[in-house]
Short mmCIF file of C-alpha atoms and ligand atoms in Angstrom, two decimals:
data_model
loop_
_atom_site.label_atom_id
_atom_site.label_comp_id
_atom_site.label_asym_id
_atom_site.label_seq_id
_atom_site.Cartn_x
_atom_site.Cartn_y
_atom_site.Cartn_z
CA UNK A 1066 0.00 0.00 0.00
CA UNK A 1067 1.36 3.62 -1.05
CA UNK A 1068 1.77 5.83 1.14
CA UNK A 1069 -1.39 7.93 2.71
CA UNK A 1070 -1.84 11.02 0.60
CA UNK A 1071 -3.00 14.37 2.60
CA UNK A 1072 -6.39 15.07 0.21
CA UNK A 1073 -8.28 18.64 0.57
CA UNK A 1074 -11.84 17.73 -0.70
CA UNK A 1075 -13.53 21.81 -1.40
CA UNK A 1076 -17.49 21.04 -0.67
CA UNK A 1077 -19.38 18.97 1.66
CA UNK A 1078 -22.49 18.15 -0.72
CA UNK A 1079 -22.96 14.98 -1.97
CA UNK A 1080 -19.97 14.57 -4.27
CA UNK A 1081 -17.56 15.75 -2.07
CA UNK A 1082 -18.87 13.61 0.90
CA UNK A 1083 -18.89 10.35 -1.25
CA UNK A 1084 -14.67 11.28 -2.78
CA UNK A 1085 -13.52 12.19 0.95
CA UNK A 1086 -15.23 9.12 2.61
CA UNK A 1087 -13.96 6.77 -0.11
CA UNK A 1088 -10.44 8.31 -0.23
CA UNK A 1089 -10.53 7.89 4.05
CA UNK A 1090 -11.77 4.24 3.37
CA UNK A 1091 -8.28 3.63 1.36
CA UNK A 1092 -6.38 5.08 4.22
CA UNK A 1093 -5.91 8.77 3.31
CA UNK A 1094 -6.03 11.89 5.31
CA UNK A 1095 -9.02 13.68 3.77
CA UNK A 1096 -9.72 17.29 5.31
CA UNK A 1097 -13.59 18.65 3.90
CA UNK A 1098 -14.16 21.76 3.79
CA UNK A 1099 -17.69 24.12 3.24
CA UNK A 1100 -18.11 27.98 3.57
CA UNK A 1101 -21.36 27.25 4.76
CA UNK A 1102 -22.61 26.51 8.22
CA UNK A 1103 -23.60 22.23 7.24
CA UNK A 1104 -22.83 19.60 5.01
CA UNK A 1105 -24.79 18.40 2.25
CA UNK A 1106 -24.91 21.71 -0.27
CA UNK A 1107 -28.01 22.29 -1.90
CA UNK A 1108 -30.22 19.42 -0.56
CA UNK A 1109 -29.92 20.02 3.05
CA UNK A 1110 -32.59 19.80 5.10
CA UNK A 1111 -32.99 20.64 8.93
CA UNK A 1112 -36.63 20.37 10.81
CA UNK A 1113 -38.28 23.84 11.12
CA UNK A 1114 -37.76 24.71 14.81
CA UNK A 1115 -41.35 25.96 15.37
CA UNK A 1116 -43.62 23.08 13.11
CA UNK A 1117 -40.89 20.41 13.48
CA UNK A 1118 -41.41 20.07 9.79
CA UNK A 1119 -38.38 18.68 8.08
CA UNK A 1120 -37.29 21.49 5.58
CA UNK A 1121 -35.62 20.93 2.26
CA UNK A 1122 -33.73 24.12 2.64
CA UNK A 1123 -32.48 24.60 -1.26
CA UNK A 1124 -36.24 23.05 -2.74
CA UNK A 1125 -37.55 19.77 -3.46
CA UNK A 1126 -35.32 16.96 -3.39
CA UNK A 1127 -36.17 13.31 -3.81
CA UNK A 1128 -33.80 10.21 -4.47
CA UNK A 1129 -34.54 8.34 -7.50
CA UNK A 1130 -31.84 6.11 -9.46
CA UNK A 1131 -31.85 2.87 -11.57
CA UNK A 1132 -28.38 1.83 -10.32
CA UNK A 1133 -28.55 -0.35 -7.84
CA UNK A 1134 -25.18 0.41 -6.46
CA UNK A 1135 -26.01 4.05 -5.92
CA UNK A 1136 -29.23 2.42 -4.24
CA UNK A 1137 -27.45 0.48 -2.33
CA UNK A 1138 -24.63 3.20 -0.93
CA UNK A 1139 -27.20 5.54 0.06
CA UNK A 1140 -28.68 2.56 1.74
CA UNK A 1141 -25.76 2.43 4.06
CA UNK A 1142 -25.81 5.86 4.90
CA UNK A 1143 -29.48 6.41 5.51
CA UNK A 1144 -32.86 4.49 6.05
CA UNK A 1145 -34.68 5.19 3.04
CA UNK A 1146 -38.47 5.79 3.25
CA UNK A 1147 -40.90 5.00 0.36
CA UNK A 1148 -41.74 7.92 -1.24
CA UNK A 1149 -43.31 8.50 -4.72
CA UNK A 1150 -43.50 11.71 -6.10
CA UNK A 1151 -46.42 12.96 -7.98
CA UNK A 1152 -46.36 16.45 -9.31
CA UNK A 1153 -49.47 18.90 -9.99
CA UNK A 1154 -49.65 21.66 -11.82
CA UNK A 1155 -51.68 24.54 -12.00
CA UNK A 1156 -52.80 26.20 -15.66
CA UNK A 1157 -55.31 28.93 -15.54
CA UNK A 1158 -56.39 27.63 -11.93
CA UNK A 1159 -56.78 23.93 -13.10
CA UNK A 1160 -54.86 21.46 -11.08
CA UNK A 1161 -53.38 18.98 -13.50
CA UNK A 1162 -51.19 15.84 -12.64
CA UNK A 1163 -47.61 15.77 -14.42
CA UNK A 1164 -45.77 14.43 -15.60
CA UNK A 1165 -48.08 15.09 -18.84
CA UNK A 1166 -49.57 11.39 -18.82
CA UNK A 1167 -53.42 10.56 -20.28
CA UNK A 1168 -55.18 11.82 -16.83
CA UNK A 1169 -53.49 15.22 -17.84
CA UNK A 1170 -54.55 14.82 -21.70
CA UNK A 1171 -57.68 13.69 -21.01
CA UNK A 1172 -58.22 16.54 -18.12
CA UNK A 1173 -56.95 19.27 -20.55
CA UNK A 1174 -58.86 18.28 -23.76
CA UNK A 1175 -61.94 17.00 -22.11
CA UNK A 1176 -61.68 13.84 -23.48
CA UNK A 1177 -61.83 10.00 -22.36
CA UNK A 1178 -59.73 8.50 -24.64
CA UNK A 1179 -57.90 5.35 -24.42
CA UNK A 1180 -53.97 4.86 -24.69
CA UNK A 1181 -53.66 4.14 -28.37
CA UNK A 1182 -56.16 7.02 -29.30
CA UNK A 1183 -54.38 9.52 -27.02
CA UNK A 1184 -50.83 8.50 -28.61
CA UNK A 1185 -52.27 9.28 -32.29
CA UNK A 1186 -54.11 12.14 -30.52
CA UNK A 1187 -50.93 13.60 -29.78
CA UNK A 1188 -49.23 12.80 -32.79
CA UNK A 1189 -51.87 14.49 -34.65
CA UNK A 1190 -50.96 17.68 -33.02
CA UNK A 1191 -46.89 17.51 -32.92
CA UNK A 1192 -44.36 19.13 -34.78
CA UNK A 1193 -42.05 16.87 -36.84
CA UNK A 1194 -37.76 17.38 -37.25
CA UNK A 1195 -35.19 16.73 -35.49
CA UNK A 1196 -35.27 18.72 -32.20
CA UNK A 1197 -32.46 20.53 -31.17
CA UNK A 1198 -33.94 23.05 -28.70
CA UNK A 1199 -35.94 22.58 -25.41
CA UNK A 1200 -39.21 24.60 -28.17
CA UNK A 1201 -38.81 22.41 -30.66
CA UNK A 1202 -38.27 19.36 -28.49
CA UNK A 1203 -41.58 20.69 -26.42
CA UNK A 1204 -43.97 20.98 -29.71
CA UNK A 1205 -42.44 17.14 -30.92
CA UNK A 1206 -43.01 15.73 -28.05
CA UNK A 1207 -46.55 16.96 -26.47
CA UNK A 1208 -48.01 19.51 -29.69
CA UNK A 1209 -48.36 23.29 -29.07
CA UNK A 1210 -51.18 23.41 -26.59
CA UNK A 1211 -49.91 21.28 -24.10
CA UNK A 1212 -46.65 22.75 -24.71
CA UNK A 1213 -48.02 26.43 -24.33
CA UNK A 1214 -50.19 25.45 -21.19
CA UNK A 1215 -47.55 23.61 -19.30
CA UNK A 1216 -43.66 24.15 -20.40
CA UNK A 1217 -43.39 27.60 -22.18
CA UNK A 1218 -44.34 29.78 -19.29
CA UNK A 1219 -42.74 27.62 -16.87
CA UNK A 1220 -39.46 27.43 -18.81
CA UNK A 1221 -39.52 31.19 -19.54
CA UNK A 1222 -39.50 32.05 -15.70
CA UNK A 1223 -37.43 28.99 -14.59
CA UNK A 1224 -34.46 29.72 -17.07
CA UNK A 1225 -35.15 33.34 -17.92
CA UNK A 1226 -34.64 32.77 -21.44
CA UNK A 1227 -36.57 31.96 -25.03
CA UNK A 1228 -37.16 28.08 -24.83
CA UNK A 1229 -36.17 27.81 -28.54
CA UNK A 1230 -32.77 29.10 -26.91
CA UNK A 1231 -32.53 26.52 -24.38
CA UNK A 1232 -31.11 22.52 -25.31
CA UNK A 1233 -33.73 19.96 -25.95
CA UNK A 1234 -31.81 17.99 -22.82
CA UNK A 1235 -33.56 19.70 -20.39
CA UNK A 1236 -37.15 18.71 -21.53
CA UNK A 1237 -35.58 14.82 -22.28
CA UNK A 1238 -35.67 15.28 -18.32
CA UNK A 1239 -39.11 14.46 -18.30
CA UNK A 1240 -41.71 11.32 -19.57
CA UNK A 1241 -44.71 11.48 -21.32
CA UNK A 1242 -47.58 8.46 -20.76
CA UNK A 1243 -50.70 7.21 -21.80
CA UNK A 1244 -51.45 5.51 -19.06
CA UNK A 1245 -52.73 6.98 -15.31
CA UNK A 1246 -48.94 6.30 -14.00
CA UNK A 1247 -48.72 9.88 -12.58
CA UNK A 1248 -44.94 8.55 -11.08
CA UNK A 1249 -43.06 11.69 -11.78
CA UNK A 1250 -39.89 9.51 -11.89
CA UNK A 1251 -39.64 6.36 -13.98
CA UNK A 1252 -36.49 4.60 -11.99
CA UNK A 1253 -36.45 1.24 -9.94
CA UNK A 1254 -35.71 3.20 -6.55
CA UNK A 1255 -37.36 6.01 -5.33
CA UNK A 1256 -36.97 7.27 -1.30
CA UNK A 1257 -36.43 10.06 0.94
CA UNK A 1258 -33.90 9.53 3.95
CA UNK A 1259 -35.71 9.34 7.11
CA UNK A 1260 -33.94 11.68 9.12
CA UNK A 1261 -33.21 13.95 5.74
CA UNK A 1262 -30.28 14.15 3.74
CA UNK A 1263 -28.25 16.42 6.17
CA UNK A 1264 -28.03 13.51 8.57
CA UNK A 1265 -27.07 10.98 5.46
CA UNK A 1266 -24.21 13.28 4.45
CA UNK A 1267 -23.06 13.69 7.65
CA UNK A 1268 -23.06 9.67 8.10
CA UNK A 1269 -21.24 9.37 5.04
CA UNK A 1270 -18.67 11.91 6.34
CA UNK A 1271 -18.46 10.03 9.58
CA UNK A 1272 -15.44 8.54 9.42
CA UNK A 1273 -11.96 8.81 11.52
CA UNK A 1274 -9.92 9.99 8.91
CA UNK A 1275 -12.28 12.86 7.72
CA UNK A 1276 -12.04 16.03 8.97
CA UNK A 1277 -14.75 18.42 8.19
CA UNK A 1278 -14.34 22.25 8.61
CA UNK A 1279 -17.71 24.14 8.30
CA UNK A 1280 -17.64 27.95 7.62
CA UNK A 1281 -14.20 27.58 5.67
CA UNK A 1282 -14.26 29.34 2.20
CA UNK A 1283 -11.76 27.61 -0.41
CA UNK A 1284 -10.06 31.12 -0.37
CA UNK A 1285 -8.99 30.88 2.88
CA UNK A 1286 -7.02 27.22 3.13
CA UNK A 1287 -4.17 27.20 2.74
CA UNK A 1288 -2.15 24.73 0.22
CA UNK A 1289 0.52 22.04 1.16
CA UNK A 1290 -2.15 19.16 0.62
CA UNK A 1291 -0.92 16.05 -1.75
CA UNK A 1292 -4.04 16.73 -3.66
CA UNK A 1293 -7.52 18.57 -3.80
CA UNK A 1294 -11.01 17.40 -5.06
CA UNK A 1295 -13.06 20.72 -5.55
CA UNK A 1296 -16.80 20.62 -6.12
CA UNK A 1297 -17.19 24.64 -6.19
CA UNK A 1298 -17.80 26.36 -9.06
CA UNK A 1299 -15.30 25.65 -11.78
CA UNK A 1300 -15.09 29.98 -12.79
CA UNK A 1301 -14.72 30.91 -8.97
CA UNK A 1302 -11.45 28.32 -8.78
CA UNK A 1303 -9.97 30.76 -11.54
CA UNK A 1304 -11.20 33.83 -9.51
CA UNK A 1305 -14.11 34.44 -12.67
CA UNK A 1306 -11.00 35.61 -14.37
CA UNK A 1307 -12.59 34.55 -18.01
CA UNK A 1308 -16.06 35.83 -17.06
CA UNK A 1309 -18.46 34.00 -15.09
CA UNK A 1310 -20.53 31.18 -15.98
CA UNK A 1311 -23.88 31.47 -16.52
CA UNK A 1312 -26.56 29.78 -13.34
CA UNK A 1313 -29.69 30.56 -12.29
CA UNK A 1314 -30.32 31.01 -9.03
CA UNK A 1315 -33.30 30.71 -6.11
CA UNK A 1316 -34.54 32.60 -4.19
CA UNK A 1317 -37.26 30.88 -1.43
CA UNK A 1318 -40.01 32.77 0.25
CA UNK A 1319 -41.04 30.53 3.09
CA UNK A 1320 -44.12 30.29 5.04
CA UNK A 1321 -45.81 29.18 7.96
CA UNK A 1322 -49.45 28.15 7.95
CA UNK A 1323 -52.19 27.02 9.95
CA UNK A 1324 -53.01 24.02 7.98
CA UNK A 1325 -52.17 21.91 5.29
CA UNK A 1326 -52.21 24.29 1.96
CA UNK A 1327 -52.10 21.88 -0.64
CA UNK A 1328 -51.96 18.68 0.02
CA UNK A 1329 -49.02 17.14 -1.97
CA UNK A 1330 -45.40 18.14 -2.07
CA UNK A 1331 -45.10 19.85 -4.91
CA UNK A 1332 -47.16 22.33 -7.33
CA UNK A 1333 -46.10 23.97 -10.15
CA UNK A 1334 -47.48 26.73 -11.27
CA UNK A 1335 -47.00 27.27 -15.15
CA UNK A 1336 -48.99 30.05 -16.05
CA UNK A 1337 -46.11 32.97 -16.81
CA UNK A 1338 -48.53 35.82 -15.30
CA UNK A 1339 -47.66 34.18 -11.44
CA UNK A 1340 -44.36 34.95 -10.52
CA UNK A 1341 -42.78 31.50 -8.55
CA UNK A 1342 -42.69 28.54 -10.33
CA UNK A 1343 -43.59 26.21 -7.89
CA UNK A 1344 -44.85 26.12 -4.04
CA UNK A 1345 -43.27 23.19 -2.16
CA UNK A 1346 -44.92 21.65 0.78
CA UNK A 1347 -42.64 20.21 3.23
CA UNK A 1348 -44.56 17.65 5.41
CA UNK A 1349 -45.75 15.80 2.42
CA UNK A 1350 -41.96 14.63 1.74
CA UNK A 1351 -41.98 12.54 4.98
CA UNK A 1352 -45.74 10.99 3.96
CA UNK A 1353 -44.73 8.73 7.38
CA UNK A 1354 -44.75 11.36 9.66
CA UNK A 1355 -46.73 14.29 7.92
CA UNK A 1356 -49.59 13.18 10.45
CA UNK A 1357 -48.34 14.12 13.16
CA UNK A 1358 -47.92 17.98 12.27
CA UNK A 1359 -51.12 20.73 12.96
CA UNK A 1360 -48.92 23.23 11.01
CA UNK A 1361 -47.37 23.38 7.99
CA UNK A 1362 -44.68 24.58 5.73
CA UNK A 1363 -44.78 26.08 2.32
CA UNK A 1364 -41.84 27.61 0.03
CA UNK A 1365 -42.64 29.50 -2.95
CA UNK A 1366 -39.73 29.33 -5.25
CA UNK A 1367 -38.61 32.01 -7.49
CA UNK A 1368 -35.81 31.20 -10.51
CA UNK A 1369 -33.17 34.66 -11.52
CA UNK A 1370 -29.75 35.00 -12.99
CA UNK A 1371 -27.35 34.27 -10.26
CA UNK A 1372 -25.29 37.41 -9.50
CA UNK A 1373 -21.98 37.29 -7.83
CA UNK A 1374 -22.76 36.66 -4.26
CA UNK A 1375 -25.68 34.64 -5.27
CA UNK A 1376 -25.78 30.62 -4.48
CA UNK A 1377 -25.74 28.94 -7.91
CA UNK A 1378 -28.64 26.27 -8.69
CA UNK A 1379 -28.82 25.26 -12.21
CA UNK A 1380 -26.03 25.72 -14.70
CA UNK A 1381 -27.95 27.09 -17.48
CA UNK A 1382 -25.08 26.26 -20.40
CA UNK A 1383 -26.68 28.45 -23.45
CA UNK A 1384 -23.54 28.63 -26.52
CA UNK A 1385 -21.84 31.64 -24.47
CA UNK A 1386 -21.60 29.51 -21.37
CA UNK A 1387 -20.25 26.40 -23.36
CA UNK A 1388 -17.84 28.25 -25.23
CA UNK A 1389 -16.67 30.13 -21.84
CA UNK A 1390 -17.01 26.39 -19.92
CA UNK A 1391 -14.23 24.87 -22.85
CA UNK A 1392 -12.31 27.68 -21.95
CA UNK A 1393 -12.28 27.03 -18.29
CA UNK A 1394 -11.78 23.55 -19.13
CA UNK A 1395 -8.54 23.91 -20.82
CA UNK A 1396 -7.43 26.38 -18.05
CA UNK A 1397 -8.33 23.27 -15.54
CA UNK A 1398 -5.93 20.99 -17.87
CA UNK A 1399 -3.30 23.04 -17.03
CA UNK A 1400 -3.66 23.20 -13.76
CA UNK A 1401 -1.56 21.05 -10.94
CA UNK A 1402 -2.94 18.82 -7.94
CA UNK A 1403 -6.47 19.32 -8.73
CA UNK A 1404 -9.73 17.16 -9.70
CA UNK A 1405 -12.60 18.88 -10.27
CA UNK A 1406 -15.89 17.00 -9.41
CA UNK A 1407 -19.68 17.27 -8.84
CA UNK A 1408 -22.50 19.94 -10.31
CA UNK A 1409 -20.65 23.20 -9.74
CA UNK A 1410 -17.13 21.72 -10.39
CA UNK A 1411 -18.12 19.87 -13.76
CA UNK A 1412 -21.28 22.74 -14.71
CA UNK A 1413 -23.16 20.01 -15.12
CA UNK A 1414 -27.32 19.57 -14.19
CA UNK A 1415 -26.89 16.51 -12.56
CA UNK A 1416 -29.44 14.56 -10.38
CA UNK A 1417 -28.26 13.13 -6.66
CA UNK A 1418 -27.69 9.70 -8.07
CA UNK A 1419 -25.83 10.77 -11.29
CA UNK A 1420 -23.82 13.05 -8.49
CA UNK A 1421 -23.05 10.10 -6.41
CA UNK A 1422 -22.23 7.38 -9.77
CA UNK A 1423 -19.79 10.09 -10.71
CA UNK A 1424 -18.22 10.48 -7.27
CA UNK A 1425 -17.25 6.77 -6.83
CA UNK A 1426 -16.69 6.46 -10.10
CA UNK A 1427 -14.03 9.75 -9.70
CA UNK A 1428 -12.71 8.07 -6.53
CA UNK A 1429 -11.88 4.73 -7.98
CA UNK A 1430 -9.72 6.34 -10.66
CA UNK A 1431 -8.12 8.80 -7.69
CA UNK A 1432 -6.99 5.60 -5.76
CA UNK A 1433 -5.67 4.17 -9.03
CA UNK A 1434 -4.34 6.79 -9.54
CA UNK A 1435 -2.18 7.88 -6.37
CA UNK A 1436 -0.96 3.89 -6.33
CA UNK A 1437 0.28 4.12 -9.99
CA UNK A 1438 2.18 7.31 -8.51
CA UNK A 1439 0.23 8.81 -11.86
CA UNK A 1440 -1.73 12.36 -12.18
CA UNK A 1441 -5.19 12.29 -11.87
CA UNK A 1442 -7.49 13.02 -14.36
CA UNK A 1443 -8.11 17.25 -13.83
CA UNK A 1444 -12.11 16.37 -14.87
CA UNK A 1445 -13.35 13.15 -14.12
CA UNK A 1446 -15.87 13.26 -16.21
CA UNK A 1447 -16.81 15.32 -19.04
CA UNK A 1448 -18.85 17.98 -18.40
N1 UDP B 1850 -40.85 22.05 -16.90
C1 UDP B 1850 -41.89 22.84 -17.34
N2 UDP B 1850 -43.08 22.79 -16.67
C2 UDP B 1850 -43.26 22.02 -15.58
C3 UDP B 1850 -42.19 21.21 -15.13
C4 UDP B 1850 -40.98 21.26 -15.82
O1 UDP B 1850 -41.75 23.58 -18.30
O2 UDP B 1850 -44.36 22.05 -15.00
C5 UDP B 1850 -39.57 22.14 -17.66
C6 UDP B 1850 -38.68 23.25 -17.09
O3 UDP B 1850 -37.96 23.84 -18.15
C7 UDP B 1850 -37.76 22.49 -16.16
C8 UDP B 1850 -37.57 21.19 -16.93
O4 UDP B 1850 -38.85 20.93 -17.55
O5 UDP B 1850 -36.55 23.17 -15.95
C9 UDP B 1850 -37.13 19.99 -16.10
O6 UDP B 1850 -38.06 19.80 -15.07
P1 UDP B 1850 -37.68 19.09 -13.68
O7 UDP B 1850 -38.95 18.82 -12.94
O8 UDP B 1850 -36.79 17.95 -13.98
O9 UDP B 1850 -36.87 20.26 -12.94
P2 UDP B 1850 -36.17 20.38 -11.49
O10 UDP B 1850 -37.09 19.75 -10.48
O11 UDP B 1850 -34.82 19.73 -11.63
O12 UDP B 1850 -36.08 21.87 -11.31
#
């Protein structure tokens, strides 16, 4: 066995938990480190001191993979709770269920028709061609009126931009059905840790040859480490000095209230003439303990261009950021003793499980790596 390496992992969210605990399991000295005051980034939760509602801090997040060895490592980590999400969505004060599936065609249209009839239905109304933006993927996939009622307003205020500007990826995000199956997610595994995903990061960083330093900007740390895995934003590594890359932030307006508001977990609101997007609902993300609460929770979510000083949510990678991002990139080849990893470090719109796949994935080829005595890999995966 080499040697143990001294490892600075920048960011205590999910990928930086899962690199620092592995790199500890192989016997290194991993020191974590987060400007803010806990661990897990953007999906940290914390109960509300008041409701005891558990809070998802940074808006909705629920666990859903197809690889079972994701499953299974956030199994170890955290009891996960059955939990199925099922979206609504408001359009001119209708309450629809998403994703769009034949309950939501049949709702919209006024119609009662059967799987096969609502597939030519909808084929009937879509645009043909290859689609290369989220528009054109939008009219392909559902026709213009669903796309107008449900994703043109919404994308407008989510990503502050023309949807025939924005890739087709993001709408390939989401299924369409003709069948009832209102399952927002289509993956084997779907859950929410018990005691939130705080408390699972915090297990995962639970280890004797982790130290974790809360309230610790990357600025401020000093070098001298064998090697650092940063997860912050790739631009802010190189002190924005090409520019700054392109995110949209949140902001959350959060509210108590007297009783339950809306009775599921999430609710989008896709109408561009209200301002949020979507009003979460805490309680119903913990559906095993939600009856136990009198009050309630709800956060009404608002999307704008991050600003400096802003926390970034969503990489929004229109052709300016791309160009600027392969620019970055070749800076990052260039540079020594560094790995960069994880949403902000790759400017990437991952999902939890693709976070963690990456992060164990990342770590394996660290460990080879520092036994070959060979230099990492400065992205470990493509952004
Ligand atoms: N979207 C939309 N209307 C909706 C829900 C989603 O237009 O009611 C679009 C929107 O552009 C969003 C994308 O589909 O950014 C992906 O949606 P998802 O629910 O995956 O977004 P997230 O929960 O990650 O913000």
């Amino acid at each position: 066995m080499p040697a143990p390496k001294t490892i600075l992992v920048t960011g205590a969210g999910l990928s930086g938990a899962v690199v620092a605990r592995g790199l500890a399991e192989a016997g290194h000295r991993v020191t974590v480190i987060d400007e803010r005051d806990h661990v897990a980034g953007n999906c940290h939760t914390a109960r509300d001191p008041e409701t005891g509602v558990m809070l998802h801090h940074y808006g909705p997040h629920i666990f859903h993979t197809d690889d079972v060895q994701v499953w299974d490592y956030v199994t170890r980590f955290a009891v996960m709770m059955p939990y199925r999400h099922q979206v609504k969505a408001q359009v001119a004060g209708q309450v629809y269920a998403l994703p769009i599936n034949l309950h939501t065609i049949n709702q919209f249209f006024g119609r009662s028709l059967r799987p096969a009839e609502a597939r030519d239905f909808i084929a009937g109304q879509s645009a043909g061609g290859e689609p290369v933006s989220f528009e054109d993927q939008g009219l392909r996939f559902v026709g213009r009126a669903l796309y107008e009622a449900f994703f043109q307003g919404y994308t407008r205020k989510q990503w502050g931009v023309e949807p025939a500007r924005l890739p087709a990826s993001i709408l390939k995000r989401l299924p369409l059905r003709f069948t009832y199956d209102d399952n927002y997610f289509a993956h084997r595994f779907q859950g929410i840790p018990r005691e939130g995903y705080t408390a699972m990061v915090q297990a995962i960083l639970a280890h004797p040859g982790i130290s974790l330093r809360l309230n610790t900007a990357a600025e401020t740390v000093a070098g001298g480490f064998d090697h650092q895995v940063y997860t912050g934003p790739l631009d802010r590594y190189f002190g924005h000095r090409l520019g700054r890359l392109g995110y949209r932030t949140l902001r959350f307006e959060h509210e108590r209230v007297a009783a339950p508001y809306q009775g599921t977990a999430v609710m989008n609101y896709c109408d561009e003439s209200v301002p949020f997007t979507r009003i979460t609902e805490h309680m119903y993300f913990a559906p095993w303990e939600a009856e136990r609460f009198t009050r309630s929770v709800i956060t009404r979510e608002y999307s704008a261009q991050a600003g400096p000083g802003d926390i970034p949510y969503y990489p929004i990678r229109l052709l300016d950021d791309k160009t600027l991002l392969a620019r970055y990139q070749a800076l990052a080849r260039q540079a020594e003793g560094v790995t960069f990893l994880g949403r902000l470090g790759t400017y990437a719109y991952l999902d939890m499980d693709v976070a963690i796949r990456k992060a164990l994935d990342g770590t394996a080829h660290l460990l080879r790596a520092f036994e070959q005595e060979a230099r990492p890999e400065v992205f470990l995966d493509a952004a």
